[in-house]
mmCIF file of C-alpha atoms in Angstrom:
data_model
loop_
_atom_site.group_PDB
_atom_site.id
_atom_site.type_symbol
_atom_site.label_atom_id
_atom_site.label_comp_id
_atom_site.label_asym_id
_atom_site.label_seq_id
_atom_site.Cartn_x
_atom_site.Cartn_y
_atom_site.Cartn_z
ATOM 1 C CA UNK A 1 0.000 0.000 0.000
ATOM 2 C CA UNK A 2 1.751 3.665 -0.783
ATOM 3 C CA UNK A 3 0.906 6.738 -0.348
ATOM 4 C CA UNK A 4 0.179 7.185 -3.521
ATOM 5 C CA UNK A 5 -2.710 4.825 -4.055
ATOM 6 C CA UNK A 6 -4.248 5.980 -0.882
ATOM 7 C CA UNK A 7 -4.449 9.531 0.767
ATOM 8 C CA UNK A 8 -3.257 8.913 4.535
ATOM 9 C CA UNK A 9 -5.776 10.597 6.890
ATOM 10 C CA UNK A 10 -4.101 12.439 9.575
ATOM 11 C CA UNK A 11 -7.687 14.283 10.559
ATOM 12 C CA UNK A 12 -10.806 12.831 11.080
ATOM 13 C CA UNK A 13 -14.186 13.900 11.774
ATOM 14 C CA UNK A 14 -16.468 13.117 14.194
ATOM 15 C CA UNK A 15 -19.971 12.380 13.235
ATOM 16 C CA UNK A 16 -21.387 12.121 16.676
ATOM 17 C CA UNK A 17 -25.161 13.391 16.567
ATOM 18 C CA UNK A 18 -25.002 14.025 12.634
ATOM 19 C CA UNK A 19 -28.370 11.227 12.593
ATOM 20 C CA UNK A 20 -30.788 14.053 14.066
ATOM 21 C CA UNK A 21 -29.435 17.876 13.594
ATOM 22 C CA UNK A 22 -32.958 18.926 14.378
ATOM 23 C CA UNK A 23 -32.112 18.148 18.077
ATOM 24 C CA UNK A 24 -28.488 19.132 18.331
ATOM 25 C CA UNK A 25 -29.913 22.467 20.281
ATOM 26 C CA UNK A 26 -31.810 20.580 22.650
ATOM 27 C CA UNK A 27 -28.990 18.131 22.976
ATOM 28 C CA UNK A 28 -26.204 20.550 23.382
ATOM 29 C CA UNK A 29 -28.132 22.197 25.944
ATOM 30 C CA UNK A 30 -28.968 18.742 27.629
ATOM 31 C CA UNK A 31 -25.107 17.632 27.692
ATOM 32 C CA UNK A 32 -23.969 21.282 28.883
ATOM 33 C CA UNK A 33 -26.295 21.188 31.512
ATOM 34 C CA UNK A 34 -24.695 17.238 32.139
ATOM 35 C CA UNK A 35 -20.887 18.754 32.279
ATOM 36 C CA UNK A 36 -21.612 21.816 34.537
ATOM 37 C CA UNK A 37 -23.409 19.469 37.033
ATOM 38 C CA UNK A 38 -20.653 16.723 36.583
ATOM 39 C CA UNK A 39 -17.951 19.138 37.158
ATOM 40 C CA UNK A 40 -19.370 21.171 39.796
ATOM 41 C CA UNK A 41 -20.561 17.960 41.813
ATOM 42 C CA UNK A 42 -16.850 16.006 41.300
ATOM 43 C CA UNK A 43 -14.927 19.197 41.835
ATOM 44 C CA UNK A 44 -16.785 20.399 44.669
ATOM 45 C CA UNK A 45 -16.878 17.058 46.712
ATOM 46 C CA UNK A 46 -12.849 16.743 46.212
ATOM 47 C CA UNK A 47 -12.537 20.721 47.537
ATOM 48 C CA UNK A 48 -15.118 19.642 50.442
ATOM 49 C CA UNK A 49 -12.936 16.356 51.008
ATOM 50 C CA UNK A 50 -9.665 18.649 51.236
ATOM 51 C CA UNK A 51 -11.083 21.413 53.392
ATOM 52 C CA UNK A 52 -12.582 19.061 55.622
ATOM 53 C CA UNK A 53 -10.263 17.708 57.777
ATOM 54 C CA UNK A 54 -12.543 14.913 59.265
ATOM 55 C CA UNK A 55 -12.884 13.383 56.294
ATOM 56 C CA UNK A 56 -8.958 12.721 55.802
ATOM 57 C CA UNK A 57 -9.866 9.390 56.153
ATOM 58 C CA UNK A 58 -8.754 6.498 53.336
ATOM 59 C CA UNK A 59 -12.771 5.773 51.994
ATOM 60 C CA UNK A 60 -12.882 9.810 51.507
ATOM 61 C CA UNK A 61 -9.662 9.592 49.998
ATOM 62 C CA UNK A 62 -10.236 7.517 47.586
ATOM 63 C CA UNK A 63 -13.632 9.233 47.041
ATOM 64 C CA UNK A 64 -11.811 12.020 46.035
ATOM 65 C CA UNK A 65 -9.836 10.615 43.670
ATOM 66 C CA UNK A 66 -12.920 8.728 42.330
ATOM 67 C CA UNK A 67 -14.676 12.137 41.589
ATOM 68 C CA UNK A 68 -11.044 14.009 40.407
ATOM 69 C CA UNK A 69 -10.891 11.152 37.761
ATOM 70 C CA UNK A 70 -14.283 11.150 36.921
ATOM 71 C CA UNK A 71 -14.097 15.052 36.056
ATOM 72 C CA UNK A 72 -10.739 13.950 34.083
ATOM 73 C CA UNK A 73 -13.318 11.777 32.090
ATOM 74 C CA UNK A 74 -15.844 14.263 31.042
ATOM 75 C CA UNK A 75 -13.096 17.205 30.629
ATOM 76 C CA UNK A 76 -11.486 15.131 27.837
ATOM 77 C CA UNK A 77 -14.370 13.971 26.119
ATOM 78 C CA UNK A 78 -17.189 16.789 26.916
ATOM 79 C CA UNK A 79 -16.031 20.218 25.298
ATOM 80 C CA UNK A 80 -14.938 19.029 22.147
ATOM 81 C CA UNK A 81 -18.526 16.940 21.873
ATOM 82 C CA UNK A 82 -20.007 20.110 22.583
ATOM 83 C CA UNK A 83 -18.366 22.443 20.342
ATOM 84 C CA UNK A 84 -18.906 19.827 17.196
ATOM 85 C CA UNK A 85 -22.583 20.434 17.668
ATOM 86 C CA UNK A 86 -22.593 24.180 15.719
ATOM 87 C CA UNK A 87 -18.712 23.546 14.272
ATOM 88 C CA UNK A 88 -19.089 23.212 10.957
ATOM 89 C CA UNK A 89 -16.071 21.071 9.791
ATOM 90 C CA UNK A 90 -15.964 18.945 13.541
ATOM 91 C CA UNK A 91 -12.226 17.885 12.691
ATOM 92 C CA UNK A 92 -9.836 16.222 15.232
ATOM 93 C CA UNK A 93 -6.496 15.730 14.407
ATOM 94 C CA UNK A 94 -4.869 12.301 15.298
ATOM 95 C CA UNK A 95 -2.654 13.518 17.805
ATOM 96 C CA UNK A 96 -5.929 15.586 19.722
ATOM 97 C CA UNK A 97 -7.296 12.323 19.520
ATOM 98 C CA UNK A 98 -4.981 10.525 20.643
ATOM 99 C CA UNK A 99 -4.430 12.992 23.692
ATOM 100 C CA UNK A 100 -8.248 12.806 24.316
ATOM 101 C CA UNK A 101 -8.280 8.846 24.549
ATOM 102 C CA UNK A 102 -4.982 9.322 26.517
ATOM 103 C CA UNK A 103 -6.890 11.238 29.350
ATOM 104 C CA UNK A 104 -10.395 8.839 28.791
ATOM 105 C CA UNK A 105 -8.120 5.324 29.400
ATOM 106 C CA UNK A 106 -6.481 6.636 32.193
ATOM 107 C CA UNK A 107 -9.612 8.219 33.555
ATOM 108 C CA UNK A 108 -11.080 4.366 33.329
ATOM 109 C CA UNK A 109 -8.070 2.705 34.454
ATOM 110 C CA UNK A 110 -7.395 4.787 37.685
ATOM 111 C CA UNK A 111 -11.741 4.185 38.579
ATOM 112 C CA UNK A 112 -11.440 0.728 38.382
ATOM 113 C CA UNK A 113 -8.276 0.473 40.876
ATOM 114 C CA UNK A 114 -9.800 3.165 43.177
ATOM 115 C CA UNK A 115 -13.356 0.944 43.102
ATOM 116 C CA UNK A 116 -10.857 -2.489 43.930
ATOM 117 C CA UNK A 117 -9.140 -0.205 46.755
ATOM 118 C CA UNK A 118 -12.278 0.938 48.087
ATOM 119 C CA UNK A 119 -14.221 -2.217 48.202
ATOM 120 C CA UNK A 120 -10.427 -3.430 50.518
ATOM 121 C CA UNK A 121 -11.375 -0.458 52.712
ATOM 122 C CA UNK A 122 -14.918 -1.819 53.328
ATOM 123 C CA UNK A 123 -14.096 -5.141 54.083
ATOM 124 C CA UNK A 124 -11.630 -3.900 56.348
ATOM 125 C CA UNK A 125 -13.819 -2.101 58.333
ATOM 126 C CA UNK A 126 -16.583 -4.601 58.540
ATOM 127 C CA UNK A 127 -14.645 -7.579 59.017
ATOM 128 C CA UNK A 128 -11.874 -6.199 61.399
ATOM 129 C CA UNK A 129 -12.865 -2.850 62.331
ATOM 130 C CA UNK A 130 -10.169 -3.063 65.588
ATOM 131 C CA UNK A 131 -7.361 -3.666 63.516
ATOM 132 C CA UNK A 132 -8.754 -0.822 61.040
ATOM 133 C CA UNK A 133 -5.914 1.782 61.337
ATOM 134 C CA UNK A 134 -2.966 -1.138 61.222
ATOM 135 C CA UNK A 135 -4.276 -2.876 58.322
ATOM 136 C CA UNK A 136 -5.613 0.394 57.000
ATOM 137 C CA UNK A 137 -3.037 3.463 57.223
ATOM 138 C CA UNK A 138 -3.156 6.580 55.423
ATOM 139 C CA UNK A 139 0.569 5.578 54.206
ATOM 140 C CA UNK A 140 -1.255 2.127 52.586
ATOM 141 C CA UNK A 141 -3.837 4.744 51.182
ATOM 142 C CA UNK A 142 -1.637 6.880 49.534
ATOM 143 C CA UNK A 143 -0.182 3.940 48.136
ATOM 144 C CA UNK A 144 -2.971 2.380 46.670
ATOM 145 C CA UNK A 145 -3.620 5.852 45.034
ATOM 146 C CA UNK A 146 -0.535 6.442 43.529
ATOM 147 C CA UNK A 147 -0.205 2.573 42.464
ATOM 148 C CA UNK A 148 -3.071 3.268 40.929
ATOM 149 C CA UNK A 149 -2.550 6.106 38.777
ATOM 150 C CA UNK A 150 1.117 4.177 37.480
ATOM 151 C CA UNK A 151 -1.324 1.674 36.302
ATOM 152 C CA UNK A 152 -3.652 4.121 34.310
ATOM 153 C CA UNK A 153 -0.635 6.022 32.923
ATOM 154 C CA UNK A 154 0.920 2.557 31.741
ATOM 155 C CA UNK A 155 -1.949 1.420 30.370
ATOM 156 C CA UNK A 156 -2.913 4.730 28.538
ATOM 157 C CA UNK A 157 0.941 4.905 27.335
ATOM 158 C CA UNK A 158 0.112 1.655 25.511
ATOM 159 C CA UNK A 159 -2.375 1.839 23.593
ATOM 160 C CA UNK A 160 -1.396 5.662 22.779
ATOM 161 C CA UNK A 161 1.467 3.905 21.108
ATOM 162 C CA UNK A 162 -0.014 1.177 19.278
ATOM 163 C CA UNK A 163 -2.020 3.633 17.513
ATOM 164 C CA UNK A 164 1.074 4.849 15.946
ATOM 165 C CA UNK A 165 1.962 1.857 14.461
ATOM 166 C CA UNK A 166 -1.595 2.093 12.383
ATOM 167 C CA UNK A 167 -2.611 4.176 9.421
ATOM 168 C CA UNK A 168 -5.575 5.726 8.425
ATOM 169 C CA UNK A 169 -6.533 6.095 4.513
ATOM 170 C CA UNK A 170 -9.679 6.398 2.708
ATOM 171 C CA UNK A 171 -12.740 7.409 4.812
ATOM 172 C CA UNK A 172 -11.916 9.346 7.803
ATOM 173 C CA UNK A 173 -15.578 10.116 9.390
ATOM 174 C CA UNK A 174 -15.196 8.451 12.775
ATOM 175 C CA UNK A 175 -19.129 7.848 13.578
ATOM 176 C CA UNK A 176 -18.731 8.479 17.283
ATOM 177 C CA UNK A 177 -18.526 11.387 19.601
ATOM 178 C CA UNK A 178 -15.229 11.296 20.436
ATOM 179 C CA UNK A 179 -11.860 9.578 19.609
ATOM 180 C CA UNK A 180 -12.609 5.873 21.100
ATOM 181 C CA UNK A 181 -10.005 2.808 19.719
ATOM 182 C CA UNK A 182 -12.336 0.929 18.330
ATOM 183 C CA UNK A 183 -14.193 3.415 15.596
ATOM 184 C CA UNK A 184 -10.201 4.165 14.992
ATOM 185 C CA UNK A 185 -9.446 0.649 14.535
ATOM 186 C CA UNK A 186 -12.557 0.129 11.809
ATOM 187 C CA UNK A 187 -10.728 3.185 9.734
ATOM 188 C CA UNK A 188 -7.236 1.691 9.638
ATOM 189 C CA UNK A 189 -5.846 0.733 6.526
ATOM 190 C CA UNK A 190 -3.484 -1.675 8.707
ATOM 191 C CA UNK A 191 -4.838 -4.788 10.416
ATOM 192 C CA UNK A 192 -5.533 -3.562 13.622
ATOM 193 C CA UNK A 193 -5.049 -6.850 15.592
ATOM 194 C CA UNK A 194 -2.598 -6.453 17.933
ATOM 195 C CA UNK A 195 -4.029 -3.441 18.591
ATOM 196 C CA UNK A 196 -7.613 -5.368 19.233
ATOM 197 C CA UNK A 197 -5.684 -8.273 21.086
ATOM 198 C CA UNK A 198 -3.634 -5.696 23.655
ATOM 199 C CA UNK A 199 -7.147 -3.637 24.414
ATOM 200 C CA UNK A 200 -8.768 -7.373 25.022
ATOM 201 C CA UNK A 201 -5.603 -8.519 27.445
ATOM 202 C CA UNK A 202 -4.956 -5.718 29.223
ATOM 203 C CA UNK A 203 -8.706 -4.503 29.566
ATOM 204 C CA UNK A 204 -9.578 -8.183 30.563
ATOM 205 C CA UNK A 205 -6.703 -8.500 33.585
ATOM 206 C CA UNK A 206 -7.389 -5.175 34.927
ATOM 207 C CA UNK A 207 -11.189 -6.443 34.996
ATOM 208 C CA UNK A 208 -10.485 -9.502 36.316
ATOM 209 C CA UNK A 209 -7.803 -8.154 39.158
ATOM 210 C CA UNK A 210 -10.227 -5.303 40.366
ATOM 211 C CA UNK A 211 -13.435 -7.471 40.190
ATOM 212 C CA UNK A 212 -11.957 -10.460 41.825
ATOM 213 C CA UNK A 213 -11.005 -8.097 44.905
ATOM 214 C CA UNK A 214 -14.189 -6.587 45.127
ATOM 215 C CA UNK A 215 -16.439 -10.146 44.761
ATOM 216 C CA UNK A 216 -13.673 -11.586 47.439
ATOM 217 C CA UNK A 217 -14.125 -8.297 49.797
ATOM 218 C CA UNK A 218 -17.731 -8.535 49.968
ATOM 219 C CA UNK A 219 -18.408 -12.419 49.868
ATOM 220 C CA UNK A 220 -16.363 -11.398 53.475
ATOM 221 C CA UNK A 221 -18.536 -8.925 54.576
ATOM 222 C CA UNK A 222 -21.701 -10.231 53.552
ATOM 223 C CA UNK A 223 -20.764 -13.625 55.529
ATOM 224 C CA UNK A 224 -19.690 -11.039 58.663
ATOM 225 C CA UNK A 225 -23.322 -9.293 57.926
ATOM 226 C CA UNK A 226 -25.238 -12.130 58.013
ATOM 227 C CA UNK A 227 -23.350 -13.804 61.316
ATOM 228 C CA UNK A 228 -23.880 -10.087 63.289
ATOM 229 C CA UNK A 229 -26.526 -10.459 65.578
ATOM 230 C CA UNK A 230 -28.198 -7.021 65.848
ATOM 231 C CA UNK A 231 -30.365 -5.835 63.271
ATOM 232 C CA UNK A 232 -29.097 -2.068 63.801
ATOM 233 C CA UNK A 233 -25.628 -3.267 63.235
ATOM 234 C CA UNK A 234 -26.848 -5.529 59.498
ATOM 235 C CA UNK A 235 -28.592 -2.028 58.512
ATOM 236 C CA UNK A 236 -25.545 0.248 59.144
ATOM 237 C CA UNK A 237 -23.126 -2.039 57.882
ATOM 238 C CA UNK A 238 -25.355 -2.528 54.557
ATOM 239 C CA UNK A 239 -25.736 1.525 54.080
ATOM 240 C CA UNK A 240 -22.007 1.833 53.960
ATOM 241 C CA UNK A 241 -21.553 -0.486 51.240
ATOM 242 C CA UNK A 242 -24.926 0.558 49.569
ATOM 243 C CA UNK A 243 -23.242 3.482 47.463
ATOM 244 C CA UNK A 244 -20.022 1.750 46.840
ATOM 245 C CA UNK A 245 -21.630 -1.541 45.425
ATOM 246 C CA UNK A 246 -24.109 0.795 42.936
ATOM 247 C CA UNK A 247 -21.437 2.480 41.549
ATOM 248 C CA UNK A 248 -19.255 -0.780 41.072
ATOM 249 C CA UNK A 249 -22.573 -2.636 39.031
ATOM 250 C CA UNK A 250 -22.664 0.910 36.915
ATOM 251 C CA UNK A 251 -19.288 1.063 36.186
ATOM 252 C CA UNK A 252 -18.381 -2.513 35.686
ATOM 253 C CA UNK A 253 -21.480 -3.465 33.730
ATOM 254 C CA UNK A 254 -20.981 -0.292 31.141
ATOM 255 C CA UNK A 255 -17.517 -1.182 30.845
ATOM 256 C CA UNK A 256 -18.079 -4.725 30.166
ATOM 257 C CA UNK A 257 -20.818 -4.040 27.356
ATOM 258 C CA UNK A 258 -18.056 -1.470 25.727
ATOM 259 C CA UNK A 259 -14.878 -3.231 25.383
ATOM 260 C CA UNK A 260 -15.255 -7.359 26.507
ATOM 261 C CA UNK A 261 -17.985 -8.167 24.481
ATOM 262 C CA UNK A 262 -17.529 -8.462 21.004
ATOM 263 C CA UNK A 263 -18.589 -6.095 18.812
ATOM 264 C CA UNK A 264 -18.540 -5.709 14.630
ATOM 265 C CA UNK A 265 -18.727 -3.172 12.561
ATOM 266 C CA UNK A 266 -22.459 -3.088 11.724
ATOM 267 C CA UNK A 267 -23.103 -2.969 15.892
ATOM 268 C CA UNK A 268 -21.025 0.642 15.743
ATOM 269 C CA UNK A 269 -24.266 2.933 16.304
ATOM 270 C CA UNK A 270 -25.330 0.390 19.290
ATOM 271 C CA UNK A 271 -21.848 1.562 20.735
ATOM 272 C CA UNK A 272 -23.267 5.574 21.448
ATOM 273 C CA UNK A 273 -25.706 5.152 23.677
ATOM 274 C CA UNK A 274 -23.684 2.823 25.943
ATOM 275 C CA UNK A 275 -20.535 5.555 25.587
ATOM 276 C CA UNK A 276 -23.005 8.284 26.332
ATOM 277 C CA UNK A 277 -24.306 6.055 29.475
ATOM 278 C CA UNK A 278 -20.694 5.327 30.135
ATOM 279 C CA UNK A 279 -19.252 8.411 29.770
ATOM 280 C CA UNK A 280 -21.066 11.647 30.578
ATOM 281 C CA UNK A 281 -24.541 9.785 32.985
ATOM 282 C CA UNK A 282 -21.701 8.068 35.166
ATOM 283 C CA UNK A 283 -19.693 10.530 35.988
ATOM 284 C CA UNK A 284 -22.705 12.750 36.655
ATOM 285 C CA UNK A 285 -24.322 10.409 38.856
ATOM 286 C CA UNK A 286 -20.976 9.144 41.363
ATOM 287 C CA UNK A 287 -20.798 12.640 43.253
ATOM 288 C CA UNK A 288 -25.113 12.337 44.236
ATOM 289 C CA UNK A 289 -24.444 8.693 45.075
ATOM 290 C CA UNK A 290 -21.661 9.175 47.121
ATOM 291 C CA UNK A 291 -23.226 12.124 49.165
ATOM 292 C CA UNK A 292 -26.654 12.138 49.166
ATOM 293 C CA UNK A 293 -26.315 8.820 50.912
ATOM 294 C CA UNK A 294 -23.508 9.889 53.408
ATOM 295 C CA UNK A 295 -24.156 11.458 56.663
ATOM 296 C CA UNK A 296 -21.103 12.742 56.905
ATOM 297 C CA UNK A 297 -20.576 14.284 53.826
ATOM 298 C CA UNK A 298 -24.271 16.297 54.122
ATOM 299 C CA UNK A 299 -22.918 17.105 57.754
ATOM 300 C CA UNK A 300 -19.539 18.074 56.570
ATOM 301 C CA UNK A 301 -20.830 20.443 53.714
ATOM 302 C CA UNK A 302 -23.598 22.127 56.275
ATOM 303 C CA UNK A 303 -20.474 23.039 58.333
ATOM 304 C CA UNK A 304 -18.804 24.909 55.450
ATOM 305 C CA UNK A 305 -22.232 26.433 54.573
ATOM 306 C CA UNK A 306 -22.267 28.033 57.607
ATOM 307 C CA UNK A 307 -18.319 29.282 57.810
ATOM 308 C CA UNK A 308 -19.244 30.741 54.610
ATOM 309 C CA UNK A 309 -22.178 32.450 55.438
ATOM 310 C CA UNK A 310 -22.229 36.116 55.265
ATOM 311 C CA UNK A 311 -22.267 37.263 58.815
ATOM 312 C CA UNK A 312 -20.168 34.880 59.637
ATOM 313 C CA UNK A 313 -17.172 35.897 57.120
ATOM 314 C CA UNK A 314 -17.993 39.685 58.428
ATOM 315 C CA UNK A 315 -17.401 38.527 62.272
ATOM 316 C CA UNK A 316 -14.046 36.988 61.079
ATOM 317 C CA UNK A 317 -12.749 39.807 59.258
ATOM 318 C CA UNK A 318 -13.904 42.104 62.210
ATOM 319 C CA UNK A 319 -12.857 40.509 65.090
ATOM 320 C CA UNK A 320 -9.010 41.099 64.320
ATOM 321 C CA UNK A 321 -10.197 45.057 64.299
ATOM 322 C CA UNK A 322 -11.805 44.668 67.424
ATOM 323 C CA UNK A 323 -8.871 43.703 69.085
#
């Protein structure tokens, strides 16, 4: 194959919502509405985690962390979307795509470690809540975070590179909403195999590794639920997990449908709505799971509402006066 038989593509477009322009106003206005919630709720419950000193703890920890890589998610993928809706050309260049599914993979990566880690922290503090600050340290936290984030950055680094060894001729409409592998790997003019093979391996371990530690966690603390005695204790232990074990069947189950199950090229429009499900509705939803559910996190943000109230910040500022 040369160059001069086929044009190399080194921009593509992005169909996205093409289908149905009569509704790309209501839709833009739907998905910005989506990414100002998303990133006021993710940002504002890892500034509220920060400020908050009480909730220094490793579950809020790796909450925040959660919610900074679930605004990492929408940042990459949301703008662009939005801009393509009155952009006239809607071009990406290979390398913006590249950086976009760069951002989106490690996004992914990082959640699924952080869920593993956080399903650990549960168990821990069901099953041996004495020995939770031995087997449980903020040092063993911090690790688990940054362990995690090597393993999104590896895995990102990747498949970023595998992409170069592919090239794109002929048609380059990518009918998607943003720069995913696989409508990249149905435009390549190479066999994209090992490409295909690496996203099936690597996707399928990290699966595996993270599920198998969150199935093993709470097979342990449903058996510790079921042997406790007082039905107070069963209800409280149950809430705690509640949130946790929601957002695990959301993200898992999404994930699952998008890149372990076998798709072909005629199934490519059936891949949108699960993207859109995937990535914009998840990330929305994690912040009102997480808080509207947790006592301390209401109680935590009342206390900041009311530092921050007016006649509060004027009793600060005049107090130093005053003496």
């Amino acid at each position: 194959m040369t160059e001069d038989n086929h044009s190399l593509t080194n921009e593509f477009i992005l169909t996205g919502f093409t289908s149905r322009p009569d509704l790309k106003t209501l839709l833009f206005v739907v998905f910005f509405v989506i990414y100002l919630i998303t990133m006021v709720g993710n940002l504002g419950l890892v500034a509220l985690i920060f400020m908050e000193r009480r909730l220094h703890t490793p579950m809020y920890i790796f909450l925040a962390n959660l919610a900074l890589m679930d605004s990492c998610c929408s940042c990459s993928i949301t703008p662009k979307m939005l801009q393509n809706f009155f952009s006239e050309n809607r071009m990406i260049s290979l390398y913006e795509c590249m950086a976009q599914f760069y951002f989106f993979c490690l996004a992914d990566t990082v959640d699924c470690f952080v869920l593993a880690a956080m399903a650990y922290d549960r168990y821990v503090a069901i099953c041996s809540p004495l020995q939770y600050h031995t087997m449980m340290s903020k040092q063993l936290c911090i690790q688990m975070v940054i362990g995690a984030y090597i393993a999104g950055n590896l895995h990102s680094i990747i498949h970023v590179t595998l992409l170069l060894r592919l090239t794109f001729c002929g048609s380059h409409k990518i009918n998607h909403f943003f720069c995913d592998v696989l409508p990249l790997y149905r435009l390549s003019c190479v066999d994209p195999y090992i490409n295909e093979l690496m996203i099936l391996i690597l996707a399928g371990l990290i699966q595996i590794l993270t599920i198998t530690i969150v199935l093993i966690s709470y097979l342990c603390i449903l058996f510790t639920i079921f042997k406790m005695k007082s039905k107070e204790g069963r209800g409280k232990a149950l809430s705690t997990c509640a949130s946790h074990f929601l957002s695990i069947l959301i993200f898992y189950g999404s994930l699952l449908f998008m890149y372990i199950l076998p798709h072909s090229a005629e199934e490519a429009d059936k891949d949108i709505p699960i993207a859109i499900f995937y990535t914009l509705v998840i990330p929305l939803l994690n912040p009102f799971i997480y808080s509207l559910r947790n006592k301390e996190v209401i109680t935590a943000m009342k206390r900041i509402m009311k530092k921050r109230k007016p006649h509060n910040i004027l009793k600060q500022i005049s107090s130093p006066m005053t003496n």
